[in-house]
């Protein structure tokens, strides 16, 4: 796997459903990323990708976002990190 998970948190409310945050390092990128995952039913997940601590290269975050869109295994790995905290 090309990522290393650094931290994972999750919360739940009736209004928002499940909201998870995963901070991770992707391959040899210098910046860390945070993905926010949201789901009402724990089956369909929406996400938002941001830099975690400090901004990095725009082309790097665009690359990671593309990988999340194309690689179901990578996306599921991050979702599983959130689900495991429930």
Coordinates of C-alpha atoms in Angstrom, one line a residue:
X1 CA 0.0 0.0 0.0
X2 CA 1.3 3.4 -0.9
X3 CA -0.1 5.2 2.2
X4 CA 0.6 5.2 5.9
X5 CA -2.3 6.1 8.2
X6 CA -1.2 8.5 11.0
X7 CA -4.5 9.2 12.8
X8 CA -8.2 8.3 12.5
X9 CA -11.2 9.8 14.3
X10 CA -14.9 9.3 13.9
X11 CA -18.1 10.7 15.2
X12 CA -21.8 10.1 14.7
X13 CA -24.9 12.2 14.9
X14 CA -28.5 11.8 13.7
X15 CA -28.3 14.8 11.5
X16 CA -24.9 14.2 9.8
X17 CA -24.5 10.4 10.1
X18 CA -21.0 9.1 10.4
X19 CA -18.1 11.5 9.9
X20 CA -14.5 10.3 9.9
X21 CA -11.2 12.0 9.5
X22 CA -8.1 10.1 8.4
X23 CA -4.7 11.8 8.4
X24 CA -2.2 9.9 6.2
X25 CA 1.0 10.1 4.3
X26 CA 1.0 9.2 0.6
X27 CA 4.1 7.5 -0.9
X28 CA 7.0 9.9 -0.8
X29 CA 4.9 13.1 -0.7
X30 CA 6.2 15.6 1.9
X31 CA 2.8 17.0 2.9
X32 CA 0.4 14.9 4.9
X33 CA -3.3 14.7 3.8
X34 CA -6.6 14.5 5.7
X35 CA -9.6 12.9 4.1
X36 CA -13.0 13.6 5.6
X37 CA -15.5 10.8 5.0
X38 CA -19.2 11.1 5.6
X39 CA -22.0 8.5 5.4
X40 CA -25.6 8.2 6.6
X41 CA -25.6 4.4 6.3
X42 CA -22.0 3.2 6.5
X43 CA -22.4 1.9 2.9
X44 CA -22.1 5.0 0.6
X45 CA -19.3 7.4 1.5
X46 CA -18.6 11.0 0.4
X47 CA -15.2 12.5 0.9
X48 CA -13.2 15.7 0.9
X49 CA -9.4 15.7 0.6
X50 CA -7.3 18.4 2.1
X51 CA -3.7 19.0 3.3
X52 CA -3.5 18.0 7.0
X53 CA -1.0 20.3 8.6
X54 CA 0.5 22.6 6.0
X55 CA -0.1 23.1 2.3
X56 CA 1.9 21.1 -0.2
X57 CA 2.2 21.0 -4.0
X58 CA -1.1 21.3 -5.8
X59 CA -0.1 18.7 -8.4
X60 CA 0.4 16.2 -5.5
X61 CA -3.0 16.6 -3.9
X62 CA -4.6 16.4 -7.4
X63 CA -2.7 13.2 -8.0
X64 CA -3.9 11.7 -4.7
X65 CA -7.5 12.8 -5.4
X66 CA -7.3 11.1 -8.8
X67 CA -5.9 7.9 -7.1
X68 CA -8.8 7.9 -4.6
X69 CA -11.3 8.2 -7.5
X70 CA -9.7 5.4 -9.6
X71 CA -8.4 3.0 -7.0
X72 CA -11.3 1.4 -5.1
X73 CA -8.9 -0.6 -2.9
X74 CA -7.2 2.6 -1.7
X75 CA -10.4 4.3 -1.0
X76 CA -11.8 1.3 0.8
X77 CA -8.6 1.1 2.9
X78 CA -9.3 4.6 4.2
X79 CA -13.0 3.9 4.8
X80 CA -12.1 0.7 6.7
X81 CA -9.8 2.8 8.9
X82 CA -12.9 4.9 9.9
X83 CA -15.3 1.9 10.2
X84 CA -12.8 0.1 12.5
X85 CA -13.0 3.0 14.9
X86 CA -16.8 2.7 15.3

